[in-house]
Coordinates of C-alpha atoms and ligand atoms in Angstrom, one line a residue:
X15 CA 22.0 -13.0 22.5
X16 CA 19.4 -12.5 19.4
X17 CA 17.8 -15.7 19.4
X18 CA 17.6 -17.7 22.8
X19 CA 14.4 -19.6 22.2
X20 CA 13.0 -21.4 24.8
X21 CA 14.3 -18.9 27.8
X22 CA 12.1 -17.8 30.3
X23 CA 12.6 -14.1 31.3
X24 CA 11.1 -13.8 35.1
X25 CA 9.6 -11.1 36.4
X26 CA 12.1 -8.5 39.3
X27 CA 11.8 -7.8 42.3
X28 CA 11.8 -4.3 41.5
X29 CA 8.7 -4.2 39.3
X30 CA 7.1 -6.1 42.1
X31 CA 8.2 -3.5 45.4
X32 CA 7.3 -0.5 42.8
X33 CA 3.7 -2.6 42.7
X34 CA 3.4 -3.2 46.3
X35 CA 1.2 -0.3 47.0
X36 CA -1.1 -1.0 44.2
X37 CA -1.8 -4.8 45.2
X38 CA -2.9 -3.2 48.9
X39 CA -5.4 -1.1 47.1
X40 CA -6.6 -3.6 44.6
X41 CA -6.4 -6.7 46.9
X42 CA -8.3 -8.8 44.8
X43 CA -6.3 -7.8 41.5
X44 CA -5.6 -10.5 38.6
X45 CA -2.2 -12.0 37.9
X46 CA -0.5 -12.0 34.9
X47 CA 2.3 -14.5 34.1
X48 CA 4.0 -14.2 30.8
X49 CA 6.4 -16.3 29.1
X50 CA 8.5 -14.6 25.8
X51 CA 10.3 -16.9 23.7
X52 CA 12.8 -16.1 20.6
X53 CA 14.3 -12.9 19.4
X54 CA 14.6 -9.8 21.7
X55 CA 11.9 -8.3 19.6
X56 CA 9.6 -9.8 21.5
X57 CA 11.2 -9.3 24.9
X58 CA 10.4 -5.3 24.0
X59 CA 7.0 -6.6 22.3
X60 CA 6.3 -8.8 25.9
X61 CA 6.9 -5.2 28.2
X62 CA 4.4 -3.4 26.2
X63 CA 2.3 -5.9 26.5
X64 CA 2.5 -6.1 30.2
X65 CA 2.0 -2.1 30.3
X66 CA -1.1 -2.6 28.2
X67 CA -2.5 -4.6 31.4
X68 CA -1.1 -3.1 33.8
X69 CA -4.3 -1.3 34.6
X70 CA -5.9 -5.2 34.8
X71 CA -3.4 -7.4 36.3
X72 CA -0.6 -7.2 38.3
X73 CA 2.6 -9.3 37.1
X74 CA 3.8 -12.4 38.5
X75 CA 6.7 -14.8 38.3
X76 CA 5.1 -17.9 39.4
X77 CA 2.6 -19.6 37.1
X78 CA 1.1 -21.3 39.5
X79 CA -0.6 -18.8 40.9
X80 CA -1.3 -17.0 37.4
X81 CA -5.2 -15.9 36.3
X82 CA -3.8 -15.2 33.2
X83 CA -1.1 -16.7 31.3
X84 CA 0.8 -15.3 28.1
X85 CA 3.1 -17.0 25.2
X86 CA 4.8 -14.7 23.3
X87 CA 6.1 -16.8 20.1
X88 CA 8.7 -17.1 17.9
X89 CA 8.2 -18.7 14.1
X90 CA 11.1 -18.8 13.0
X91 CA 12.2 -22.4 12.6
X92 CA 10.3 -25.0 13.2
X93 CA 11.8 -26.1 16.4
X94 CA 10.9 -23.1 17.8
X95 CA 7.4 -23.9 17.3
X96 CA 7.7 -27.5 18.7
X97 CA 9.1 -26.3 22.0
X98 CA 5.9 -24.2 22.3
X99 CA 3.5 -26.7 21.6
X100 CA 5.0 -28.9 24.0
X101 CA 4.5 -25.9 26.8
X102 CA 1.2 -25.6 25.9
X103 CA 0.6 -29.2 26.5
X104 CA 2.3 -28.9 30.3
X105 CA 0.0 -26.2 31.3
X106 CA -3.1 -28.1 30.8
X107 CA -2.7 -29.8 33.8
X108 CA -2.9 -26.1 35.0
X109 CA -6.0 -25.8 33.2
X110 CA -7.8 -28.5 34.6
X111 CA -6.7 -27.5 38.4
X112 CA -7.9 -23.5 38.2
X113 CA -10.9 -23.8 36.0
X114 CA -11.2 -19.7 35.8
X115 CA -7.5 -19.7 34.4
X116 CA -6.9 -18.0 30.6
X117 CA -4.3 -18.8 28.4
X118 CA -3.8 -16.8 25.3
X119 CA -1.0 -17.2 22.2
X120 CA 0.9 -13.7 21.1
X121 CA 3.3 -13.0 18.5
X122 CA 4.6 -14.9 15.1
X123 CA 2.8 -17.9 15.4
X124 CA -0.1 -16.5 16.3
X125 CA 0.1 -15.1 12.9
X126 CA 1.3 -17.9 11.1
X127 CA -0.8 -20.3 12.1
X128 CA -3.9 -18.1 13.0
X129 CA -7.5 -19.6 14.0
X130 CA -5.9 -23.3 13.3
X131 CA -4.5 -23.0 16.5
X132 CA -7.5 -22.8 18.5
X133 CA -8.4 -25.6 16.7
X134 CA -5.6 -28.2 17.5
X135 CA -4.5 -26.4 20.7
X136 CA -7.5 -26.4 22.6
X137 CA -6.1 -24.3 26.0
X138 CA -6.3 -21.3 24.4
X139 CA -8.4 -18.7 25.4
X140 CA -7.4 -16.5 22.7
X141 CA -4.7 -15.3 20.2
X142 CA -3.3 -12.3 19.2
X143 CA -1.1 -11.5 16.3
X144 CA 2.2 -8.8 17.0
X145 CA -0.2 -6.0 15.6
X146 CA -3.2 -6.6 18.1
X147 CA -1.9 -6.2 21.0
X148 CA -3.7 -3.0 21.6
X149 CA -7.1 -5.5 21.8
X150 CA -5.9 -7.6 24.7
X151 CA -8.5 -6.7 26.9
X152 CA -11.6 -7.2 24.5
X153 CA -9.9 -10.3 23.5
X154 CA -9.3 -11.1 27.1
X155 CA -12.6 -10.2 28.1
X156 CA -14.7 -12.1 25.4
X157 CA -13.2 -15.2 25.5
X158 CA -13.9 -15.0 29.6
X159 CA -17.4 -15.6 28.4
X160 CA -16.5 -18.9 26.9
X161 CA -15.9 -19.1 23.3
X162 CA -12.1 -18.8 22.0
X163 CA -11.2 -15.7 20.2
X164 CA -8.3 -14.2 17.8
X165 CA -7.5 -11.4 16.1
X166 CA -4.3 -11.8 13.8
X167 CA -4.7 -8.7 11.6
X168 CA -1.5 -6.8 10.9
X169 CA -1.2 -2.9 10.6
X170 CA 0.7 -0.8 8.4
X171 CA 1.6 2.0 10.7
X172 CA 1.2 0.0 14.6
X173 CA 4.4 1.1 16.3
X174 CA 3.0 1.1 19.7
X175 CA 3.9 4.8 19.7
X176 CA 2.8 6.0 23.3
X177 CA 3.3 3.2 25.1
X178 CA 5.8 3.3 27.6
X179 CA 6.9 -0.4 28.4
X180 CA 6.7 -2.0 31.7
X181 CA 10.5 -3.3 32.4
X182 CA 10.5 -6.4 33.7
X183 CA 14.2 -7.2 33.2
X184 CA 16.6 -8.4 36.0
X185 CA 19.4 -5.6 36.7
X186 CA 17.9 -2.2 35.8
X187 CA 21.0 -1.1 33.7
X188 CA 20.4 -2.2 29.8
X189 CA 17.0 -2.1 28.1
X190 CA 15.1 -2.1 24.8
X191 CA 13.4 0.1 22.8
X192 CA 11.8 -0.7 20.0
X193 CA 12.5 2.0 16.8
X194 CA 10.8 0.1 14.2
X195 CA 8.7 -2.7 13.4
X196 CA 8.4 -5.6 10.2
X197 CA 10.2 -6.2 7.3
X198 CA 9.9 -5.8 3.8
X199 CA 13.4 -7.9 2.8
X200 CA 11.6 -11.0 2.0
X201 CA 14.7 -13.2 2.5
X202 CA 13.4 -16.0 0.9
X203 CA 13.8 -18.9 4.1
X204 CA 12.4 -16.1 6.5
X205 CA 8.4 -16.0 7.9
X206 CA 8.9 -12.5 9.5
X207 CA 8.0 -10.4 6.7
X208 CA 4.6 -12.5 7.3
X209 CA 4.5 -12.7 10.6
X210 CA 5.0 -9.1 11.6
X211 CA 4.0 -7.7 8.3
X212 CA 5.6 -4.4 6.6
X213 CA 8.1 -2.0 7.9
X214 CA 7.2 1.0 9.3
X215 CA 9.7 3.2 12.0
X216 CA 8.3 4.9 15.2
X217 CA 8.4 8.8 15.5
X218 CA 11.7 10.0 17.0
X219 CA 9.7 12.3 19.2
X220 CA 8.0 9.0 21.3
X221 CA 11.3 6.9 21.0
X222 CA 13.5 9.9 22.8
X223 CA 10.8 10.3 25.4
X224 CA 11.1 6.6 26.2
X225 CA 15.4 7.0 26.6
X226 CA 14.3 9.8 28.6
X227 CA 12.6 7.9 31.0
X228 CA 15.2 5.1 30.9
X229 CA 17.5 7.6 31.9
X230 CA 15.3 8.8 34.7
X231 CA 15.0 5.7 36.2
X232 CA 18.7 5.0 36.2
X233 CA 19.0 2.8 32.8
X234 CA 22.9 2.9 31.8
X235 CA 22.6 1.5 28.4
X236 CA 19.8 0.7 26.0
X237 CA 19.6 -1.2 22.9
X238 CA 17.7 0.2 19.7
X239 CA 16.0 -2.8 18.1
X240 CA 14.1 -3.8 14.6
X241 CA 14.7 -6.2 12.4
X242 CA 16.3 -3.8 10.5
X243 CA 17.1 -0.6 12.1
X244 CA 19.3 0.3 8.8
X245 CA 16.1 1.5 7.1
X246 CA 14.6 3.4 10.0
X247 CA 13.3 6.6 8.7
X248 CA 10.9 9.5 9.9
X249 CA 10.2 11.8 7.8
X250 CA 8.1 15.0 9.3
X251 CA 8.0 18.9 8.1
X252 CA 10.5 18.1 5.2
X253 CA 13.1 17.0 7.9
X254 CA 14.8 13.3 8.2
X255 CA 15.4 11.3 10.3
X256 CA 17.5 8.2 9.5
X257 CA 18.8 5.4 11.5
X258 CA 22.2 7.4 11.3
X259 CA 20.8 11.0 13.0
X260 CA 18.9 9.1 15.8
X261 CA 21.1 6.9 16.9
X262 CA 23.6 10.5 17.3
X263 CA 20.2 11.8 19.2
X264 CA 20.0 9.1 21.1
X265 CA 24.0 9.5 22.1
X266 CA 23.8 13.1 22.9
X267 CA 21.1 12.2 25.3
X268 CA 24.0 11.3 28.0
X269 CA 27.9 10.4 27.6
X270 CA 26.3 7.7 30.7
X271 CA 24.2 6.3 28.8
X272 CA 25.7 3.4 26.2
X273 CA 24.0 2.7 22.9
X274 CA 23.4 -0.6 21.1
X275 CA 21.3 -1.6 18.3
X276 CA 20.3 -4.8 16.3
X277 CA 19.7 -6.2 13.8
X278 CA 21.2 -4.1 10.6
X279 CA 21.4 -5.8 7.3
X280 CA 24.3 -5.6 5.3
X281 CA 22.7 -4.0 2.1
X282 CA 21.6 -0.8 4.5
X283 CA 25.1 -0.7 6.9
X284 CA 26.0 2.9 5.0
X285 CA 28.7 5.0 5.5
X286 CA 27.2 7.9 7.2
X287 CA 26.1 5.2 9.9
X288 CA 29.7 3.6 10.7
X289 CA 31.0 7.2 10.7
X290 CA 28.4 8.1 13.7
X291 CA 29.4 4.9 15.4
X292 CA 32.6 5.5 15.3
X293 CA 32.1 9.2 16.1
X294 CA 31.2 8.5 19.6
X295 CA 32.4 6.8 22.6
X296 CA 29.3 5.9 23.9
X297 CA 27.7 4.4 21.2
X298 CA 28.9 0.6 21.2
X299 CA 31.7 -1.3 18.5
X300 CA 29.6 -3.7 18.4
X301 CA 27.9 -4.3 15.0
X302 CA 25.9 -7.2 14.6
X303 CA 26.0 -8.5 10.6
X304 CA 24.4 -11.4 9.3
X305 CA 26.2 -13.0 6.8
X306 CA 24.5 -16.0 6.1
X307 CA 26.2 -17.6 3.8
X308 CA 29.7 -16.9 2.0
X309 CA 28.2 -17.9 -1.2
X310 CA 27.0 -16.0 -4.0
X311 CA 25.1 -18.7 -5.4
X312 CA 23.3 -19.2 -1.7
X313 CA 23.2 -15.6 -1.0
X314 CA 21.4 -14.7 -4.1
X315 CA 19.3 -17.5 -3.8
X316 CA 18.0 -16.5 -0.2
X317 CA 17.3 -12.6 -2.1
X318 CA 19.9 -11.5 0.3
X319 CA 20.9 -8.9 -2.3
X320 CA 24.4 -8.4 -1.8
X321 CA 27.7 -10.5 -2.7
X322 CA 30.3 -11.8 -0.8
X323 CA 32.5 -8.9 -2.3
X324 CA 30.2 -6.5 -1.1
X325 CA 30.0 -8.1 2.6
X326 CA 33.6 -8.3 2.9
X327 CA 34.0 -4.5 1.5
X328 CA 31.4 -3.6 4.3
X329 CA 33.7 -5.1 6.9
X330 CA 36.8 -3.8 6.1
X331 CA 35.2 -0.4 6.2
X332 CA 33.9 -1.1 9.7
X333 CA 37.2 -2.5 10.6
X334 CA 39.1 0.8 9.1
X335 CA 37.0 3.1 10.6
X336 CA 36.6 1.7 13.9
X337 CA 39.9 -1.4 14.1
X338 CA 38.5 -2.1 18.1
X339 CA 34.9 -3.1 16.9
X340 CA 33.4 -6.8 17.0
X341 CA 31.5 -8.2 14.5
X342 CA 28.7 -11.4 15.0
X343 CA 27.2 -12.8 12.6
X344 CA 24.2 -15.1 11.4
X345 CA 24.6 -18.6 9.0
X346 CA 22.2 -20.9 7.8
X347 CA 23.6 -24.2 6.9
X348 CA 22.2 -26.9 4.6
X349 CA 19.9 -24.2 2.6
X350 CA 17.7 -25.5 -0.3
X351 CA 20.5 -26.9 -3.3
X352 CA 23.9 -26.3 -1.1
X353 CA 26.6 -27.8 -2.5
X354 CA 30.1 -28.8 -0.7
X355 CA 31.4 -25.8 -2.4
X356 CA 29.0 -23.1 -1.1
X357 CA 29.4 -24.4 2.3
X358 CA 33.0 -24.2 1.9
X359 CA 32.7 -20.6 0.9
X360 CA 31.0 -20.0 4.4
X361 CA 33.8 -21.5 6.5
X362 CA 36.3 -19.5 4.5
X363 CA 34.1 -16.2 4.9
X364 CA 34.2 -16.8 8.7
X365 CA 37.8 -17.3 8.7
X366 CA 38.4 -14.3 6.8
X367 CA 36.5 -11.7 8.8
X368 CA 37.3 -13.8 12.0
X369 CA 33.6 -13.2 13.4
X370 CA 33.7 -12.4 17.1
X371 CA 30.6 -14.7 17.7
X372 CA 27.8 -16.0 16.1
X373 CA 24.6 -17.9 16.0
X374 CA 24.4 -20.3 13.9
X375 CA 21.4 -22.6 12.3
X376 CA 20.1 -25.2 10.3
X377 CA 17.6 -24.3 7.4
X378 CA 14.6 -25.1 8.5
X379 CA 11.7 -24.8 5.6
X380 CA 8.8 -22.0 6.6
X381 CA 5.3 -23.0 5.0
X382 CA 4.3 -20.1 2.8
X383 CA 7.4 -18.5 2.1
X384 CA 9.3 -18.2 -1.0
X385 CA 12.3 -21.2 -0.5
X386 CA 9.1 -23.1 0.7
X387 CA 7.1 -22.6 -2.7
X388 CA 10.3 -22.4 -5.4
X389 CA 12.8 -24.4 -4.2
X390 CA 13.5 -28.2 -2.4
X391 CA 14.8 -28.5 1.3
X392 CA 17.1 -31.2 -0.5
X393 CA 19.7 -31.6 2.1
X394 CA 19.3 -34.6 4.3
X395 CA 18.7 -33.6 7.9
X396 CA 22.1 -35.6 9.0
X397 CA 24.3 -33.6 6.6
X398 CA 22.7 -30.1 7.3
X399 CA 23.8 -31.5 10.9
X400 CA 27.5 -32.5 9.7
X401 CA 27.6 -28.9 8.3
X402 CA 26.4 -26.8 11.2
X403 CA 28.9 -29.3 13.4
X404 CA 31.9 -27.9 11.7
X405 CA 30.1 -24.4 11.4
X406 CA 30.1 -24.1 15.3
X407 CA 33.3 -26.1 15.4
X408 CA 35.1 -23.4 13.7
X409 CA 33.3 -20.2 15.4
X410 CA 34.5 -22.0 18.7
X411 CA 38.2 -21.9 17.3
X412 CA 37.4 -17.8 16.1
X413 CA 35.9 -16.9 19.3
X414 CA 39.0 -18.6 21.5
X415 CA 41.3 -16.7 19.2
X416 CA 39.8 -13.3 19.4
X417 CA 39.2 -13.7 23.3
X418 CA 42.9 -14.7 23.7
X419 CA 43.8 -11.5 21.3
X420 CA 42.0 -9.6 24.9
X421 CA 43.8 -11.0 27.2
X422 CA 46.5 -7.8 28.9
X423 CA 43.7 -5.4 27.7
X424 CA 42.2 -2.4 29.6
X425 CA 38.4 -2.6 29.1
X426 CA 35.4 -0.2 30.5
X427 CA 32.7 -2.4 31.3
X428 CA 29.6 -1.9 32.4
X429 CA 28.6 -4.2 35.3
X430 CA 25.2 -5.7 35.2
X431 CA 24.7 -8.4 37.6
X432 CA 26.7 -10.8 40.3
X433 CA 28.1 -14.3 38.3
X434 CA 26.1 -17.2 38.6
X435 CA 29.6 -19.0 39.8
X436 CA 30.1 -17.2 42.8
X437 CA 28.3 -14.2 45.2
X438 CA 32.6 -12.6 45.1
X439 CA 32.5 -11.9 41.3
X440 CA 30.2 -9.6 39.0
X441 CA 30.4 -9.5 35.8
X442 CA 29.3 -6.8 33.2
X443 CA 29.8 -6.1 28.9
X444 CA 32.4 -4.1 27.7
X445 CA 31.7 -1.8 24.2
X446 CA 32.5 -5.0 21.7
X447 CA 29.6 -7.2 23.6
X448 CA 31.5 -9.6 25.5
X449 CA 30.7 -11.1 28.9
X450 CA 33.9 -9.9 31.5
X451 CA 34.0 -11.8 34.6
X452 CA 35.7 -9.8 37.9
X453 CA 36.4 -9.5 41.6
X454 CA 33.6 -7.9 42.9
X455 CA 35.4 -5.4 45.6
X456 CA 33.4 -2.2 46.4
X457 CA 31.7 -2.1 43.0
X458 CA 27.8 -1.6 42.4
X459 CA 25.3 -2.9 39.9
X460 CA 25.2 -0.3 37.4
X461 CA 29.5 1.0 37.4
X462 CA 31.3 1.6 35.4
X463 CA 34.7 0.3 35.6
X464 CA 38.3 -0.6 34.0
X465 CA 39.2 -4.3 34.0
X466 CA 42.0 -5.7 32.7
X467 CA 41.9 -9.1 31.3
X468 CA 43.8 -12.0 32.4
X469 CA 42.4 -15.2 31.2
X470 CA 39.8 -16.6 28.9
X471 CA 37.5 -18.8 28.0
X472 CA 35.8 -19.5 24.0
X473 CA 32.7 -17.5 25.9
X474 CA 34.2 -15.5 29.0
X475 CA 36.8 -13.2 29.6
X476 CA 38.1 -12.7 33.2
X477 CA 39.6 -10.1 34.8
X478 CA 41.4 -8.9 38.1
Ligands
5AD4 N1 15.8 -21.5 8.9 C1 16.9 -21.3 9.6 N2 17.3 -20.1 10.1 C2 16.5 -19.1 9.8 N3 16.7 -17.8 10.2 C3 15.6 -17.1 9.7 N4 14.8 -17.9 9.0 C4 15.3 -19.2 9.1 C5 15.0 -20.5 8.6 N5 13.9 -20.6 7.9 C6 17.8 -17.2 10.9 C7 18.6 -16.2 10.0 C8 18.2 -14.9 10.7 C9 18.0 -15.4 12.1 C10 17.3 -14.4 12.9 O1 17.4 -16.6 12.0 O2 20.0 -16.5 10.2 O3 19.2 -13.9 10.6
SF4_5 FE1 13.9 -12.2 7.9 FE2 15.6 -11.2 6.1 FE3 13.8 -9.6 7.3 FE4 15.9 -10.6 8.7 S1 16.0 -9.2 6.9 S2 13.7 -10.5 9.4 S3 16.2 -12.6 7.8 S4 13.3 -11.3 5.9

């Protein structure tokens, strides 16, 4: 669910009826296509870009018929990267058909890779970093005149703050909102902290105003993101607000309304937090946990700064306080000097919190960051392969085992679509995150409702 690089998130029907009226007015308005790759980040960072041009261009699904075209990208690993260099290269034949056509590059490697990219992708218009999104239409404008543009400069206090997103997601039940932006953890393998620069939390005031309106418009469930919500803080009058008090806010709002958030990191999961998940019914018991690695060795090599004592402590906390809530996780295999042992140490850390799901990598070496400058990417491609084999091989066998643990239970879920199997079953989420598959009957997009499970997949539960 975090990282789904590569997916292409079209625009709805909805957005386009609630536009109707303005494309009579403004026959001849500009369209807009945009194309969001990795974390859900920049799925929130792709509707606020869309509601910065909203005044310019009116949003379209298909790309052939785009004046304007936007990648939103993801840095992460380097696969990531390839996959959009590859895109770029199938839209040129685009580029040479509609001569008037732009193209511009947002997000992390934008940042990374900054004014190179204009260089060795030459179908770029422009390219704008996560902080400069404000400047689109300078950026959008100038390089109209011929001459390819960027601006990759990142802010210390850019939260977007009075923007209110253009939703452009398919049901109209769950959405983002971004609470916080950057990171200062510095986990050495990871280019965020340099691609989206330092952390810095949005005002509490702007972010209830958004759930406000999400709750307005019918939204059932919304999911607070940064990449690392832990440490959001606002401080104003003397008064604080941590992650803790506004996600309680946030709850109060409506007992309709579920809450999620992602991504926490271990060191900040405190106890005041757990107590306000667990405090509430409609705040999710789902907690999202990267782990990593199970070794200490690995862990303090990636500056993860906690032990695998202190992980496991954090769990059995969660799992006291709340015994019903799932756990996912993230692991890196084959990082710089892992041994047998250390890899070892993360197969028996999955077995022993039995991770609901997880999403699971190979190291992959960032240029510029620490693990890049201080230590060797020594393990051969094949084994890192071997490892993350028996990674997922195992999460398959946890996943199966926690689904089938479901099976006779009552679950509330909220339904959020029709099944892409048949047009007679929906499916929807229930509180721990996981995909419920059901007759559809008389239910709506947007229910509530109790299922109780019969079957399951590794991935799917069903229900009659
Ligand atoms: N190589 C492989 N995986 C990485 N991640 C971050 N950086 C790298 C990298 N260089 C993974 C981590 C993180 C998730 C979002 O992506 O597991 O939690
Ligand atoms: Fe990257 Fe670590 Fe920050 Fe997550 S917490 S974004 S892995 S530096």
């Amino acid at each position: 669910m975090f990282y789904c690089a590569g997916s292409l998130r079209q625009l709805t029907f909805r957005y386009k009826i609630a536009h109707i009226e303005q494309n009579v007015i403004f026959a001849r308005m500009k369209k807009l296509y945009i194309e969001t790759y990795g974390c859900q980040m920049n799925f929130a960072d792709s509707e606020v870009v869309a509601s910065i041009l909203k005044d310019l261009y009116t949003l379209t699904d298909d790309v052939q018929e785009a004046d304007l075209i936007l990648i939103n990208t993801c840095s992460i690993r380097d696969k990531a990267e390839q996959r959009i260099h590859k895109r770029l290269h199938e839209l040129e034949a685009l580029k040479k058909k509609h001569r008037t056509l732009q193209v511009g590059l947002l997000g992390c490697m934008a940042e990374r890779m900054k004014e190179e990219l204009l260089e060795t992708e030459p179908i770029l218009n422009f390219i704008a970093g996560p902080d400069a999104y404000r400047n689109l239409p300078e950026l959008i404008a100038e390089s109209a005149q011929g001459e390819a543009k960027f601006n990759v400069l990142l802010s210390e206090d850019e939260t977007y703050d009075n923007i209110m997103p253009v939703r452009y997601d398919l049901n109209g039940v769950s959405a983002y909102v971004s609470i916080m932006r950057g990171c200062n953890n510095f986990c050495t393998y990871c280019v965020v902290p340099y691609t989206r620069g330092r952390e810095r939390s949005r005002s509490p005031q702007t972010i209830m105003a958004e759930v406000d309106q999400l709750l307005q418009d019918g939204y059932k469930e919304v999911t607070l993101l940064g990449q690392n919500v832990n440490s959001y803080r606002w401080e104003e009058d003397g008064e604080v607000v941590t992650f803790a008090k506004l996600m309680e806010m946030v709850a109060l709002k409506s007992s309709q309304l579920r809450v999620r958030f992602a991504t926490s990191h271990p060191k900040d999961i405190s106890d005041e937090l757990l107590e306000v998940i667990a405090k509430y019914e409609n705040i999710c018991k789902y907690i999202h946990l990267p782990v990593q690695s199970g070794s200490d060795n690995m862990l303090k090599k990636m500056n993860r700064v906690y032990t695998r004592d202190y992980y496991m402590e954090r769990v059995r906390k969660i799992k006291e306080l709340m015994p019903d809530c799932a756990i996912s996780t993230d692991i890196i295999a084959g990082f710089c000097g892992e041994t047998l042992e250390d890899h070892e140490q993360t197969l028996s850390v999955m077995r022993e919190v039995g991770y609901e799901y997880a999403y699971m990598f190979k190291y992959s070496e960032r240029g510029g960051t620490m693990s890049a400058k201080r230590f060797q990417d020594d393990i051969p491609d094949e084994e890192k392969t071997r490892r993350l084999e028996e990674i997922i091989a195992l999460q398959g066998e946890l996943s199966l085992a926690s689904n089938q643990r479901d099976v006779g239970k009552t679950f509330r879920v909220l339904v959020e679509g029709v099944s892409k199997r048949s047009a007679d079953q929906l499916y929807g989420r229930n509180s721990q995150n996981k995909v419920i598959i059901f007759p559809k009957g008389e239910h709506q997009v947007g229910d509530y409702i109790d299922v109780t499970v019969t079957r399951c997949t590794a991935a799917t539960l069903f229900a009659d």
